[in-house]
Short mmCIF file of C-alpha atoms and ligand atoms in Angstrom, two decimals:
data_model
loop_
_atom_site.label_atom_id
_atom_site.label_comp_id
_atom_site.label_asym_id
_atom_site.label_seq_id
_atom_site.Cartn_x
_atom_site.Cartn_y
_atom_site.Cartn_z
CA MET A 760 39.77 -41.51 107.83
CA LYS A 761 39.08 -38.21 106.76
CA ARG A 762 35.99 -36.53 109.25
CA ASN A 763 33.99 -33.57 108.09
CA ILE A 764 34.62 -30.61 109.62
CA TYR A 765 30.99 -29.15 110.38
CA LYS A 766 28.47 -31.24 112.35
CA PRO A 767 26.25 -33.13 109.73
CA LYS A 768 22.52 -31.87 109.56
CA ILE A 769 19.24 -33.58 109.08
CA ALA A 770 16.67 -33.54 107.32
CA ALA A 771 13.52 -34.12 108.19
CA SER A 772 11.46 -35.56 105.13
CA ILE A 773 7.65 -35.56 105.93
CA LEU A 774 6.94 -37.21 103.29
CA SER A 775 6.84 -39.65 106.11
CA ALA A 776 4.49 -37.70 109.01
CA ASP A 777 0.87 -37.74 108.91
CA PHE A 778 -0.64 -35.71 106.46
CA SER A 779 -3.96 -35.17 108.31
CA ILE A 780 -1.70 -32.50 110.81
CA LEU A 781 1.31 -31.88 108.61
CA GLY A 782 1.45 -28.18 110.21
CA LYS A 783 1.84 -30.12 114.54
CA GLU A 784 4.08 -32.71 112.28
CA VAL A 785 6.31 -30.17 111.28
CA LYS A 786 6.38 -28.25 114.67
CA ASP A 787 6.69 -32.05 116.87
CA VAL A 788 9.80 -32.18 114.28
CA ASP A 789 11.30 -29.02 115.20
CA LYS A 790 11.03 -29.24 118.50
CA ALA A 791 12.55 -32.82 118.08
CA GLY A 792 15.41 -31.56 116.99
CA ALA A 793 16.00 -31.50 112.97
CA ASP A 794 18.00 -28.60 111.66
CA ILE A 795 16.18 -28.59 108.20
CA ILE A 796 12.43 -29.54 107.14
CA HIS A 797 12.04 -31.60 103.91
CA ILE A 798 9.91 -31.09 102.07
CA ASP A 799 9.58 -33.34 98.66
CA VAL A 800 7.26 -32.44 95.93
CA MET A 801 6.28 -34.52 93.44
CA ASP A 802 3.50 -34.66 90.14
CA GLY A 803 2.78 -37.83 88.96
CA LEU A 804 5.35 -37.36 85.69
CA PHE A 805 8.68 -37.25 86.59
CA VAL A 806 8.36 -39.36 89.38
CA PRO A 807 5.15 -42.00 89.87
CA ASN A 808 3.32 -40.56 93.01
CA ILE A 809 1.62 -36.65 93.59
CA THR A 810 2.55 -35.12 97.12
CA ILE A 811 2.77 -31.23 98.25
CA GLY A 812 1.78 -28.28 95.75
CA PRO A 813 2.90 -24.56 96.83
CA ASP A 814 -0.60 -23.77 98.70
CA ILE A 815 0.40 -26.61 101.93
CA VAL A 816 3.91 -25.20 102.04
CA SER A 817 2.65 -21.69 102.61
CA SER A 818 -0.45 -23.05 105.17
CA ILE A 819 2.58 -25.07 106.85
CA ARG A 820 5.53 -22.49 107.10
CA SER A 821 4.56 -20.88 110.10
CA TYR A 822 4.93 -23.46 112.23
CA SER A 823 8.56 -23.44 111.63
CA LYS A 824 11.35 -21.35 111.42
CA LYS A 825 13.44 -24.16 110.51
CA ILE A 826 14.74 -23.97 107.14
CA PHE A 827 12.19 -25.14 104.19
CA ASP A 828 14.03 -27.80 101.69
CA VAL A 829 12.10 -27.96 98.62
CA HIS A 830 13.15 -31.01 96.63
CA LEU A 831 10.90 -31.19 93.12
CA MET A 832 11.05 -34.19 91.92
CA ILE A 833 8.81 -32.54 89.09
CA GLU A 834 8.80 -31.45 85.20
CA ASN A 835 9.20 -28.14 84.00
CA PRO A 836 10.12 -27.08 87.63
CA ALA A 837 11.91 -23.23 86.22
CA ASN A 838 7.13 -22.93 85.84
CA PHE A 839 6.53 -23.75 89.41
CA ILE A 840 10.10 -21.84 91.20
CA ASP A 841 7.96 -18.22 92.17
CA ASN A 842 5.12 -19.88 94.16
CA PHE A 843 7.49 -22.38 95.78
CA TYR A 844 9.83 -18.85 96.67
CA LYS A 845 6.28 -17.18 97.92
CA ALA A 846 5.15 -20.20 100.04
CA GLY A 847 8.65 -19.73 102.17
CA ALA A 848 10.79 -22.03 100.45
CA ASP A 849 14.99 -21.18 101.64
CA ILE A 850 16.36 -23.82 99.57
CA ILE A 851 14.95 -25.32 96.15
CA THR A 852 16.86 -28.24 94.16
CA ILE A 853 15.52 -29.00 90.77
CA HIS A 854 16.13 -32.46 89.14
CA ILE A 855 19.25 -32.34 86.55
CA GLU A 856 16.94 -34.92 85.03
CA ALA A 857 13.61 -32.46 84.77
CA GLU A 858 15.10 -29.48 83.25
CA SER A 859 16.81 -29.12 79.89
CA HIS A 860 18.67 -25.59 81.15
CA PRO A 861 19.17 -26.10 84.31
CA ILE A 862 21.89 -22.94 84.43
CA ARG A 863 19.02 -20.35 83.90
CA THR A 864 16.33 -22.07 86.82
CA LEU A 865 19.32 -22.01 89.27
CA GLU A 866 20.20 -18.87 88.45
CA TYR A 867 17.26 -17.32 88.39
CA ILE A 868 16.39 -19.23 92.09
CA ARG A 869 19.58 -17.69 93.20
CA SER A 870 18.75 -14.66 91.93
CA LEU A 871 15.28 -14.26 94.38
CA GLY A 872 17.76 -14.73 97.04
CA ILE A 873 17.66 -18.38 98.65
CA LYS A 874 19.87 -21.16 97.61
CA ALA A 875 19.25 -23.62 94.55
CA GLY A 876 20.42 -26.96 94.28
CA ILE A 877 20.25 -29.11 91.74
CA SER A 878 19.86 -33.04 92.48
CA ILE A 879 20.47 -36.49 90.70
CA ASN A 880 18.96 -39.80 90.77
CA PRO A 881 20.58 -43.11 91.07
CA GLY A 882 21.16 -44.03 87.48
CA THR A 883 22.62 -40.27 86.30
CA SER A 884 26.24 -39.67 86.80
CA GLU A 885 28.35 -37.54 88.34
CA GLU A 886 30.12 -35.94 85.26
CA ASN A 887 26.78 -34.14 84.43
CA LEU A 888 27.20 -32.13 87.21
CA LYS A 889 30.70 -31.22 86.35
CA TYR A 890 29.41 -27.65 83.99
CA LEU A 891 26.64 -26.33 87.11
CA LEU A 892 29.01 -26.27 89.52
CA ASP A 893 29.46 -22.52 89.33
CA TYR A 894 25.35 -21.99 89.69
CA CYS A 895 24.40 -23.88 92.77
CA ASP A 896 24.59 -24.02 96.49
CA LEU A 897 23.94 -27.05 97.45
CA ILE A 898 23.90 -30.75 95.46
CA LEU A 899 21.56 -33.32 96.32
CA VAL A 900 22.51 -37.05 95.95
CA MET A 901 19.25 -39.30 95.71
CA LEU A 902 20.83 -42.78 97.33
CA VAL A 903 17.07 -44.53 96.38
CA ASN A 904 14.49 -43.92 92.84
CA PRO A 905 12.61 -40.76 94.03
CA GLY A 906 8.90 -41.44 94.37
CA PHE A 907 8.31 -43.05 97.82
CA GLY A 908 9.67 -42.74 101.34
CA GLY A 909 10.94 -46.26 103.24
CA GLN A 910 12.91 -47.77 100.24
CA LYS A 911 16.66 -48.83 100.85
CA THR A 912 19.44 -47.13 100.04
CA ILE A 913 21.11 -48.25 96.90
CA MET A 914 25.10 -48.27 98.40
CA SER A 915 26.61 -47.87 94.87
CA GLN A 916 25.63 -44.20 95.21
CA VAL A 917 28.42 -44.04 98.58
CA LYS A 918 31.02 -44.01 95.40
CA LYS A 919 29.04 -41.37 93.44
CA LEU A 920 28.84 -39.14 96.91
CA ASP A 921 32.64 -39.20 97.50
CA ASN A 922 33.44 -38.73 93.61
CA ILE A 923 31.45 -35.52 94.15
CA LYS A 924 33.10 -34.40 97.43
CA GLN A 925 36.66 -35.00 95.52
CA MET A 926 34.75 -32.90 92.37
CA ILE A 927 34.26 -29.74 94.63
CA LYS A 928 36.83 -30.10 95.93
CA ARG A 929 38.54 -30.18 92.66
CA GLU A 930 37.33 -27.38 91.23
CA ASN A 931 37.35 -25.50 94.58
CA LYS A 932 33.96 -24.71 94.90
CA LYS A 933 33.40 -25.73 98.96
CA ASN A 934 30.93 -23.81 99.65
CA ILE A 935 28.65 -26.36 97.91
CA LEU A 936 26.46 -28.32 100.56
CA LEU A 937 26.65 -32.36 99.77
CA GLU A 938 23.09 -33.84 100.75
CA VAL A 939 22.03 -37.49 100.92
CA ASP A 940 18.29 -38.17 100.48
CA GLY A 941 17.14 -42.00 99.95
CA GLY A 942 16.95 -44.83 103.03
CA VAL A 943 19.41 -43.09 105.24
CA ASN A 944 19.26 -44.33 108.64
CA ILE A 945 21.29 -45.30 112.11
CA LYS A 946 23.02 -48.18 110.07
CA ASN A 947 24.47 -46.21 106.98
CA PHE A 948 24.30 -42.61 108.36
CA ALA A 949 28.05 -42.71 109.51
CA THR A 950 29.16 -44.24 106.25
CA LEU A 951 27.15 -41.45 104.38
CA VAL A 952 29.34 -38.80 106.41
CA ASP A 953 32.23 -40.29 105.79
CA ALA A 954 31.46 -39.95 102.07
CA GLY A 955 31.18 -36.28 102.08
CA ALA A 956 27.48 -35.69 103.08
CA ASP A 957 26.72 -32.51 104.82
CA ILE A 958 22.98 -32.51 105.26
CA LEU A 959 21.34 -36.18 105.53
CA VAL A 960 17.53 -36.94 105.08
CA ALA A 961 15.69 -38.74 106.91
CA GLY A 962 11.98 -39.54 106.51
CA SER A 963 11.37 -43.26 107.93
CA SER A 964 13.88 -43.64 109.89
CA ILE A 965 12.53 -40.57 111.78
CA PHE A 966 8.33 -40.43 111.98
CA ASN A 967 7.78 -44.81 111.33
CA SER A 968 8.02 -45.37 114.84
CA GLY A 969 5.11 -42.81 117.01
CA LYS A 970 5.53 -39.59 117.71
CA LYS A 971 7.49 -40.02 121.44
CA MET A 972 10.52 -41.42 119.11
CA TYR A 973 10.85 -37.95 116.80
CA ASN A 974 13.41 -36.79 119.27
CA LYS A 975 15.23 -39.98 120.45
CA ASN A 976 15.46 -41.08 117.26
CA ILE A 977 17.21 -37.37 115.94
CA LYS A 978 20.03 -37.99 118.32
CA ASN A 979 20.31 -41.97 117.31
CA LEU A 980 20.89 -40.73 113.86
CA ARG A 981 23.19 -38.11 115.16
CA ASN A 982 25.20 -40.52 118.48
CA SER A 983 25.53 -43.30 115.44
CA TRP A 984 28.16 -40.99 113.81
CA LYS A 985 29.64 -39.67 116.57
CA ARG A 986 29.98 -43.51 118.53
CA SER A 987 31.21 -44.57 114.91
CA ASP A 988 34.14 -41.77 115.55
CA ILE A 989 35.07 -42.79 118.59
CA LYS A 990 35.42 -46.69 117.89
CA GLU A 991 37.88 -45.52 114.82
CA ASN A 992 40.00 -43.49 117.37
CA PHE A 993 41.07 -46.57 119.34
C1 DX5 B 1967 11.84 -40.10 97.83
C2 DX5 B 1967 11.53 -38.88 98.91
C3 DX5 B 1967 13.15 -39.06 100.27
C4 DX5 B 1967 12.15 -39.61 101.27
C5 DX5 B 1967 12.90 -40.21 102.31
O1 DX5 B 1967 11.72 -40.05 96.93
O2 DX5 B 1967 13.12 -37.73 98.35
O3 DX5 B 1967 13.01 -37.65 100.41
O4 DX5 B 1967 10.97 -39.06 101.64
O5 DX5 B 1967 12.60 -40.75 102.90
P1 DX5 B 1967 12.93 -42.49 103.65
O6 DX5 B 1967 14.34 -41.56 104.27
O7 DX5 B 1967 12.24 -43.03 104.92
O8 DX5 B 1967 14.32 -42.71 102.60
ZN1 ZN B 1968 13.54 -35.74 98.79
#
């Protein structure tokens, strides 16, 4: 089986962190070895939950120097790009289902000098990405219906991931990063990397077993891929 050449990166989703001490949680998960801090922004309209706004992103920015990966699950995301950019986002990802003019908004995000991501829900076909490849740096494939942490990965999305990877290769857009989000754990991590994931978002599998476990949980995620690699070679 073909492997990604690059080491997969782990993005810790702070949706599962303790919000009463969010800055400290960001610092702790950074120290524990997370490569990226994934921030889920929800508006109660695009998804049935409300979470974090730009002021909170700004207030936790100083707790880590790692990449702040802001996942906007909101209607009319174009209205909020400036606020999240000013708050310290390094990547801003919008949903294809929430934006009538994704090319315009992706171009605008890029014009700020940060990375532009496009995300698709489990029910959306990868065909919709076809005309956006020139305008994005990252594709975020949702493995669950967005809105909540702790859900189970919809495994049919692995095929979609593989299809998108092929599309990226076919169109010679190899700089586009593929990120997956929803239900990532030690059991499916290797499968997702094999299907093309460069960045894997993990919330409950990092945060839900107590503070002392962050480092171990991140290591276990990484090792679950290495281990399967070894197995297959022998
Ligand atoms: C889901 C969010 C995810 C979520 C992942 O709507 O976009 O980032 O926090 O959490 P887990 O890993 O628990 O599925
Ligand atoms: Zn997310």
